[in-house]
Each structure stands twice: as structure tokens, then as C-alpha cells.
XYZ file of C-alpha atoms in Angstrom:
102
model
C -12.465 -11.591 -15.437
C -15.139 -13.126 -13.168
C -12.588 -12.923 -10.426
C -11.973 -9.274 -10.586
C -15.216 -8.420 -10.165
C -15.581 -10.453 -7.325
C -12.795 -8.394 -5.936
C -13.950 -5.284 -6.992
C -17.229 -5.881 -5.141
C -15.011 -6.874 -2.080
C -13.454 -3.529 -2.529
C -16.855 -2.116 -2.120
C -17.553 -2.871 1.356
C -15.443 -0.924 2.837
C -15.081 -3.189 5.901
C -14.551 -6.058 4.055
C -11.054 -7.570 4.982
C -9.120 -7.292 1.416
C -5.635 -7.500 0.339
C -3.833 -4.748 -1.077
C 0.059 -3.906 -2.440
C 1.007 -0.234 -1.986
C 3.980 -0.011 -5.106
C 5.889 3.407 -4.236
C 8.660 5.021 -5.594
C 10.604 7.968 -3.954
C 13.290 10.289 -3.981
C 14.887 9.374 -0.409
C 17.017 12.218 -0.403
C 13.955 14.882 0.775
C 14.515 15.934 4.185
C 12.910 13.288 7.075
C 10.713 11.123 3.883
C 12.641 7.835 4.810
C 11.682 8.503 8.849
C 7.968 9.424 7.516
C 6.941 6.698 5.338
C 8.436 4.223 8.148
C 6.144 5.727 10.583
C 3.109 5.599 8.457
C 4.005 2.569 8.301
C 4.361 1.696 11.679
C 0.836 3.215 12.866
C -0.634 0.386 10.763
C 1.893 -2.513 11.955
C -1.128 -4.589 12.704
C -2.002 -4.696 9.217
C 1.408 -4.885 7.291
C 2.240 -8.065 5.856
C 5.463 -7.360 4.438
C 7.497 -4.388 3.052
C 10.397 -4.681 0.282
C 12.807 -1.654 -0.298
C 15.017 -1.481 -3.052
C 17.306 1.476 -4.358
C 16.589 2.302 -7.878
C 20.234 4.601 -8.171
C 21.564 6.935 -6.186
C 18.205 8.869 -5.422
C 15.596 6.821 -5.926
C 14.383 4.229 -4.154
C 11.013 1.790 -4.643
C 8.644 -0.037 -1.648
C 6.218 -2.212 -2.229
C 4.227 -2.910 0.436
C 1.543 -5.779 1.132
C -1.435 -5.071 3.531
C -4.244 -7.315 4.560
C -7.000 -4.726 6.466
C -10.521 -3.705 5.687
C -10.489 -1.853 1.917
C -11.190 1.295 3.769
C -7.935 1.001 5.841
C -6.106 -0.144 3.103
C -6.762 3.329 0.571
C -6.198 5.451 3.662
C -2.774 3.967 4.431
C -2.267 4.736 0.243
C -3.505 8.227 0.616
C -1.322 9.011 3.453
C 1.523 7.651 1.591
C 0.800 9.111 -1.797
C 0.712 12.573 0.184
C 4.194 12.824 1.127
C 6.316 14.999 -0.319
C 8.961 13.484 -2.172
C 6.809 10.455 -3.331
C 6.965 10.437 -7.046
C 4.557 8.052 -7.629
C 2.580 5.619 -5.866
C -0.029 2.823 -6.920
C -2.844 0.509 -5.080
C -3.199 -2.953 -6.539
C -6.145 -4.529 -5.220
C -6.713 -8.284 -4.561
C -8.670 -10.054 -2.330
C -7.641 -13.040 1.042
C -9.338 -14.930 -1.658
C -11.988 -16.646 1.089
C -15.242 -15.427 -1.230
C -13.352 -16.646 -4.034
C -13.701 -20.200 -3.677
């Protein structure tokens, strides 16, 4: 419980480097969504750890996507994504590089 507010605070400063997983999940059949969240995703290439995709059924599919940036970066790469038509729902889980942790 200590921890999370340590992280929280993190989250504060919004140039503090954090750590962040954007969870999304999408219906990839609306026209060009696929070729948009890939872009958004490769304006902040810099800052992408690692993206999974996985196909829920036939229309639905689910990223999760794990970002190490400054908090502000971070929420503004989630808001872009959370914009996008077709995007059912998307979540921010936020964590920390864990270096004012220790």
C-alpha cells in the first residue's frame, strides 16, 4: 500500500520517467483502426517496450502494451488510443521503473 503511493506520487510529476501498460480491446474490423493504432504506436517507438496482440474471436481483438516514458507521455499515448473509433475499451495501469522504490 506504501508502494502505490510512492507510485502515485511518481505519477504526479509529470516528467518523471514511469512505467505504464496500455490494456486495449478493439473491434479490428472498423475501417483503417488496425493501420491507426500501429501508427500511434509507432510515433512513440522510442518509448514502447513491448506490444502483445491477441484475437479475442472473430472481431475482437486485445493489445496490451508496455511503455516506459515520462507519466505525461505515457496518458497522452492512452488518450490518443482511447480516442479511436472502434476501441471498445481501453485501460492505463500505472507502475513505476521501480528506482525510488528501493
Amino acid at each position: 500500500m506504501i508502494r502505490d503511493h510512492l507510485v502515485a506520487h511518481e505519477w504526479q510529476n509529470a516528467q518523471q520517467e514511469t512505467l505504464g501498460t496500455v490494456t486495449l480491446v478493439y473491434n479490428h474490423h472498423i475501417r483503417q483502426l488496425s493501420e491507426k493504432l500501429v501508427e500511434l504506436q509507432h510515433h512513440y517507438y522510442h518509448s514502447i517496450l513491448a506490444a502483445t496482440h491477441v484475437h479475442l474471436d472473430h472481431n475482437l481483438c486485445a493489445e496490451v502494451i508496455l511503455i516506459r516514458a515520462p507519466a505525461m507521455q505515457i496518458q497522452q499515448l492512452a488518450d490518443h488510443l482511447r480516442q479511436q473509433k472502434g476501441v471498445l475499451h481501453a485501460t492505463l495501469s500505472i507502475s513505476s521503473t521501480g528506482v525510488h522504490l528501493a
